[in-house]
Amino acid sequence: MLIAPIEPRTSAGQTVASDAPTFSGNRGLAVEEPLIFEIGRTDTTGVDLEEPAPVTPRLGKLERTTPIGLPGLSEPQTMRHYVRLSQRNYGIDTGIFPLGSCTMKHNPRLNERMARLPGFGDIHPLQPLSTVPGAVALIAELSRWLSELTGMPAIAMTPKAGAHGELTGLMAIKAALESRGEKRSVVLVPESAHGTNPATAALLGYRVEAVPARADGTVDVAEIRKRLSPDVAALMLTNPNTCGLFERDVVAIAEAVHAAGAYFYADGANFNAIVGKVRPGDLGVDAMHINLHKTFSTPHGGGGPGAGPVALCAALAPFMPVPYVKVSDPAGLTPLRYVEHASPPSPRATPASPQAPSASGERGSGRSFGRMCAFHGQMGMFVRALAYMLSHGADGLAQASEDAVLGANYIRASLSDLMSPAFGDRSCMHEALFDDRWLEGTGLTTLDFAKAMIDEGFHPMTVYFPLVVHGAMLIEPTESESKQSLDHFIASLRSLADAAKSGDTSRFKEAPRFAPRRRLDETKAAREPRLRWCQTLRV
Amino acid sequence: MRYLPLTDADRKAMLAKIGVTDIDVLFADIPLDKRLDGRLALPKTKGELEVERELTRLAAHNVPAGSVPFFVGAGAYRHHVPATVDHLIQRSEFLTSYTPYQPEIAQGTLQYLFEFQTQVAALTAMEVANASMYDGSTATAEAVLMAMRITRRNRAVLAGNLHPHYRETVETLGRMSGHDIVSLPPAPHGKEDLAAQIGGDVACVVVQTPDFYGHLHDLTALAEKAHAAGALVIAVFTEAVSLGLVQPPGAMGADIVAGEGQSIGNALSFGGPYVGLLATRQKYVRQMPGRLCGETVDLDGRRGFVLTLSAREQHIRREKATSNICTNSGLCALAFTIHMTLLGETGLRRLARINHANAVQLADRLAKVPGVEVLNETFFNELTIRVPGDAAGVIEKLAAKGVLGGVPVSRLEPDRPELADLIVVASTEVNTDGDRAAYERALREVL
């Protein structure tokens, strides 16, 4: 998912033979595009708006009188500008996107169409609940699916992304501990965890204690037992872990955590490997976020938006943030009750007339720990995720997990003679992890190899993560790849590996040569930050 | 299943290459007694037509904003989004790309983020903006933590007229992370003495303008007092279009600006996904949360863009990061940027003037209805009215007459009976004079 900063190369690169200059700087279909600030004008607009009605302004003395500095473009210019920018990006629709721990799977366009139905896309979060029963029902239906797939009774739907879900889960744990009068101060996090895990724990004031990995890439229950104490609030564990391995001692780990009075938080980033195969709740997980943008196909959109609903066990459910749907009947046949307020009705609050439950949300029991964000969460993502789940069905979801695991193992098996699998011949889950031992003596790094993949037309795998493996290359093909696509990918990587071993280093050190840009100077970007365009605009 | 390209023959061949006979061997690490083996209480695979039918049926139970005279705001606004915006954000290369960690093949994303950062900085009159947060409420909460890091103080004062959901979001994060959050009571008439709350232990004052009730505020004097006491001013807005007409926070001394960008380029979508805007002074940039895009050059000396100053972020710093945030709101930021590019300064100013003019006309109409009082002296496109009796009931009766007439304050402040007769009403460019007439007529009938 995440990549260590690139070691920059500041020396000028050699000119590639095919790199004869053109007048425009363009290369056929690869068109250079300036910034809007260099081509737009503040007096140009691409929208036709009527003249406002003459009124006496009610702005006090607060009218904005100085120039803002926003260039405009006509509609055709705008279209061309952003189409050209789009052509400088690699997406899932371009080719295989084997970014480990990111689950870059096909994004069905049916999802987009459904999210744009006026009944979903054009409804306001605060219009009367009586005018949006279908929205509440959709949230309830998605919760039901997530609940069934995780084996956990309650879903906090509002978190905006995975890390926000982690925060939600740990808050629920903190609130539950406080409700039993306990103030625990430590959260255990394996070394291989995503950076968001320790960052989330630290944000809530917990001291993070790292748990080392065994030589085989998994967590040793003995190492966890050693660290468990009455001061430990939770263990945060990713399963399958970031090495692409299922933590086979997970049940024993859960029992140990529970025996110490702590909670078991699972990072659901890798849920795609096990959907329909096993339920985290059945393994003893107390809380787990689900990245709808990974497992359930909502688009990554160049970095977001995501959605990170959190599944909670029965002990944590009462603490979940508002708003939430209260489903008393698992079949969802009874009228849905929507709880929007954490606090129970207070004696001093007696409105002029009793609130009609249909007009606005109900009040909770008072145990909810609060609110994660305005409104109801990422509704647009809920619609997309549900469209995906309905399309797959339970059988299709299990098949998708199997295919994802199959694809990763196929890649592992097909490359293990040339590259070095991090954990030998052991089979993996949905992602195959290699280290950089196989590059020893070539003078090349993982980064060089990744950049050479760009020249071959691939998005690189995740590199230098997890941190516990030297020069890590984490490959997650997902279930969206055909066998032809996998075979082509494998053949290309084998050819690159051969080239690396045969001393063809310039091909790697100069890479990428055929991308819209060659390697970028990240040191310069950090040392002399230029975070906005700041010259004089054309007016 | 149409999303799965592998055939059974493919699967067999792949298993053979791996050297196992059965897919279950690959799941051997999962405890046998915990495996599901297909016993889920969920339906089976459905075709596209069936799914479309099912979801369309569900959607039909909702009343779309565009189907009625619509005056609901309070943190999310219905504006006209040009067709170009929705087309462009669905370009595969934008929609299906990842966070630009491989900048050589993500210059499209990086360049629009650079444009976005520049636009947000200009709009707010601040020096730098980041590449977006989840939404306005979480941006506000992050701004508070940022101010605490900068000042090394532990107390934040929230204006009473901060959006109640934003207040609850900040209070929740503050309480859970051990910070002291002081929330002032709502002041629906718009008069608050925030300066009186600033002591030597205050990290920041959080103030919204236009505020939840629609009032505009000059922050200049507050900022002077805060700065004299070593505190920062965090300015919040929920309606980005207002900055086309109203004095920006950066010109009034704000140190951090946190806002909601939904109303430029993004659909209502029942509250999300939206796009959080966060801007500040250059000197505070290293305490900022979230991604930042910066300009640099490639090996051939050509201009290019990268994510930068990542030593602030969780993937590098882990527990020492400025925030746990990873995902941003990239695609919504793109929608914002494209819409803003279409508008340009000229279009934005005009759009803002239309919004204001529509709200003024609405205020004048509603003020004529017997029993209705407009509370605002100043406003942009949103204002608060007092009605006789229970506002939630009035809104419900208006809805029954086919008018979505605003947000009863009790929906968000159920513990304050003194606010139970207030309605927050918004009017944007989408409202016609006919809509306003329909509202006035319906309101006369239900009161």
mmCIF file of N, CA and C in Angstrom, chain B residues 177-214:
data_model
loop_
_atom_site.group_PDB
_atom_site.id
_atom_site.type_symbol
_atom_site.label_atom_id
_atom_site.label_comp_id
_atom_site.label_asym_id
_atom_site.label_seq_id
_atom_site.Cartn_x
_atom_site.Cartn_y
_atom_site.Cartn_z
ATOM 1 N N SER B 177 -8.697 11.763 22.602
ATOM 2 C CA SER B 177 -7.240 11.886 22.526
ATOM 3 C C SER B 177 -6.688 12.738 23.669
ATOM 4 N N GLY B 178 -7.534 13.006 24.666
ATOM 5 C CA GLY B 178 -7.048 13.656 25.877
ATOM 6 C C GLY B 178 -6.853 15.154 25.770
ATOM 7 N N HIS B 179 -7.619 15.804 24.923
ATOM 8 C CA HIS B 179 -7.527 17.254 24.801
ATOM 9 C C HIS B 179 -8.769 17.915 25.386
ATOM 10 N N ASP B 180 -8.605 19.175 25.720
ATOM 11 C CA ASP B 180 -9.661 19.903 26.395
ATOM 12 C C ASP B 180 -10.410 20.750 25.356
ATOM 13 N N ILE B 181 -11.657 20.403 25.128
ATOM 14 C CA ILE B 181 -12.449 21.136 24.126
ATOM 15 C C ILE B 181 -13.566 21.881 24.854
ATOM 16 N N VAL B 182 -13.593 23.190 24.689
ATOM 17 C CA VAL B 182 -14.629 24.004 25.332
ATOM 18 C C VAL B 182 -15.596 24.472 24.248
ATOM 19 N N SER B 183 -16.841 24.023 24.329
ATOM 20 C CA SER B 183 -17.830 24.427 23.323
ATOM 21 C C SER B 183 -18.764 25.472 23.922
ATOM 22 N N LEU B 184 -18.896 26.568 23.239
ATOM 23 C CA LEU B 184 -19.787 27.626 23.718
ATOM 24 C C LEU B 184 -21.218 27.325 23.264
ATOM 25 N N PRO B 185 -22.194 27.880 23.964
ATOM 26 C CA PRO B 185 -23.588 27.616 23.570
ATOM 27 C C PRO B 185 -23.937 28.328 22.255
ATOM 28 N N PRO B 186 -24.880 27.766 21.508
ATOM 29 C CA PRO B 186 -25.283 28.401 20.246
ATOM 30 C C PRO B 186 -25.798 29.818 20.475
ATOM 31 N N ALA B 187 -25.537 30.665 19.481
ATOM 32 C CA ALA B 187 -26.017 32.048 19.540
ATOM 33 C C ALA B 187 -26.720 32.336 18.227
ATOM 34 N N PRO B 188 -27.967 31.894 18.108
ATOM 35 C CA PRO B 188 -28.622 31.973 16.788
ATOM 36 C C PRO B 188 -28.783 33.396 16.251
ATOM 37 N N HIS B 189 -28.669 34.397 17.122
ATOM 38 C CA HIS B 189 -28.706 35.768 16.618
ATOM 39 C C HIS B 189 -27.346 36.231 16.112
ATOM 40 N N GLY B 190 -26.330 35.393 16.299
ATOM 41 C CA GLY B 190 -25.040 35.691 15.687
ATOM 42 C C GLY B 190 -24.095 36.529 16.521
ATOM 43 N N LYS B 191 -24.451 36.789 17.752
ATOM 44 C CA LYS B 191 -23.571 37.626 18.584
ATOM 45 C C LYS B 191 -22.889 36.756 19.639
ATOM 46 N N GLU B 192 -21.579 36.654 19.497
ATOM 47 C CA GLU B 192 -20.809 35.854 20.448
ATOM 48 C C GLU B 192 -19.569 36.632 20.835
ATOM 49 N N ASP B 193 -19.176 36.569 22.102
ATOM 50 C CA ASP B 193 -17.936 37.203 22.518
ATOM 51 C C ASP B 193 -16.871 36.128 22.682
ATOM 52 N N LEU B 194 -16.270 35.782 21.568
ATOM 53 C CA LEU B 194 -15.268 34.715 21.610
ATOM 54 C C LEU B 194 -13.970 35.181 22.250
ATOM 55 N N ALA B 195 -13.648 36.459 22.044
ATOM 56 C CA ALA B 195 -12.373 36.973 22.547
ATOM 57 C C ALA B 195 -12.273 36.800 24.057
ATOM 58 N N ALA B 196 -13.409 36.886 24.729
ATOM 59 C CA ALA B 196 -13.408 36.773 26.189
ATOM 60 C C ALA B 196 -12.979 35.384 26.646
ATOM 61 N N GLN B 197 -13.036 34.408 25.749
ATOM 62 C CA GLN B 197 -12.716 33.025 26.127
ATOM 63 C C GLN B 197 -11.232 32.693 25.990
ATOM 64 N N ILE B 198 -10.467 33.629 25.447
ATOM 65 C CA ILE B 198 -9.065 33.306 25.156
ATOM 66 C C ILE B 198 -8.195 33.559 26.373
ATOM 67 N N GLY B 199 -7.689 32.472 26.946
ATOM 68 C CA GLY B 199 -6.747 32.589 28.046
ATOM 69 C C GLY B 199 -5.376 32.117 27.592
ATOM 70 N N GLY B 200 -4.428 32.160 28.499
ATOM 71 C CA GLY B 200 -3.051 31.772 28.168
ATOM 72 C C GLY B 200 -2.892 30.292 27.876
ATOM 73 N N ASP B 201 -3.931 29.506 28.162
ATOM 74 C CA ASP B 201 -3.820 28.059 27.916
ATOM 75 C C ASP B 201 -4.555 27.630 26.650
ATOM 76 N N VAL B 202 -5.081 28.592 25.906
ATOM 77 C CA VAL B 202 -5.893 28.243 24.738
ATOM 78 C C VAL B 202 -5.015 28.103 23.486
ATOM 79 N N ALA B 203 -5.120 26.963 22.842
ATOM 80 C CA ALA B 203 -4.367 26.726 21.608
ATOM 81 C C ALA B 203 -5.026 27.423 20.426
ATOM 82 N N CYS B 204 -6.355 27.369 20.384
ATOM 83 C CA CYS B 204 -7.030 27.904 19.213
ATOM 84 C C CYS B 204 -8.500 28.215 19.508
ATOM 85 N N VAL B 205 -9.000 29.155 18.730
ATOM 86 C CA VAL B 205 -10.425 29.443 18.716
ATOM 87 C C VAL B 205 -10.942 28.986 17.360
ATOM 88 N N VAL B 206 -12.016 28.214 17.375
ATOM 89 C CA VAL B 206 -12.577 27.705 16.120
ATOM 90 C C VAL B 206 -13.866 28.456 15.836
ATOM 91 N N VAL B 207 -13.893 29.151 14.721
ATOM 92 C CA VAL B 207 -15.057 29.992 14.430
ATOM 93 C C VAL B 207 -15.464 29.813 12.973
ATOM 94 N N GLN B 208 -16.754 29.672 12.755
ATOM 95 C CA GLN B 208 -17.263 29.430 11.401
ATOM 96 C C GLN B 208 -17.859 30.701 10.827
ATOM 97 N N THR B 209 -17.541 30.982 9.539
ATOM 98 C CA THR B 209 -18.189 32.094 8.851
ATOM 99 C C THR B 209 -18.299 31.785 7.361
ATOM 100 N N PRO B 210 -19.474 31.882 6.753
ATOM 101 C CA PRO B 210 -20.775 32.109 7.378
ATOM 102 C C PRO B 210 -21.023 30.998 8.411
ATOM 103 N N ASP B 211 -21.608 31.363 9.564
ATOM 104 C CA ASP B 211 -21.755 30.359 10.604
ATOM 105 C C ASP B 211 -22.971 29.463 10.356
ATOM 106 N N PHE B 212 -23.215 28.542 11.284
ATOM 107 C CA PHE B 212 -24.286 27.566 11.078
ATOM 108 C C PHE B 212 -25.637 28.234 10.845
ATOM 109 N N TYR B 213 -25.848 29.388 11.491
ATOM 110 C CA TYR B 213 -27.124 30.091 11.353
ATOM 111 C C TYR B 213 -27.109 31.089 10.195
ATOM 112 N N GLY B 214 -25.964 31.152 9.503
ATOM 113 C CA GLY B 214 -25.866 31.979 8.303
ATOM 114 C C GLY B 214 -25.167 33.313 8.482
#
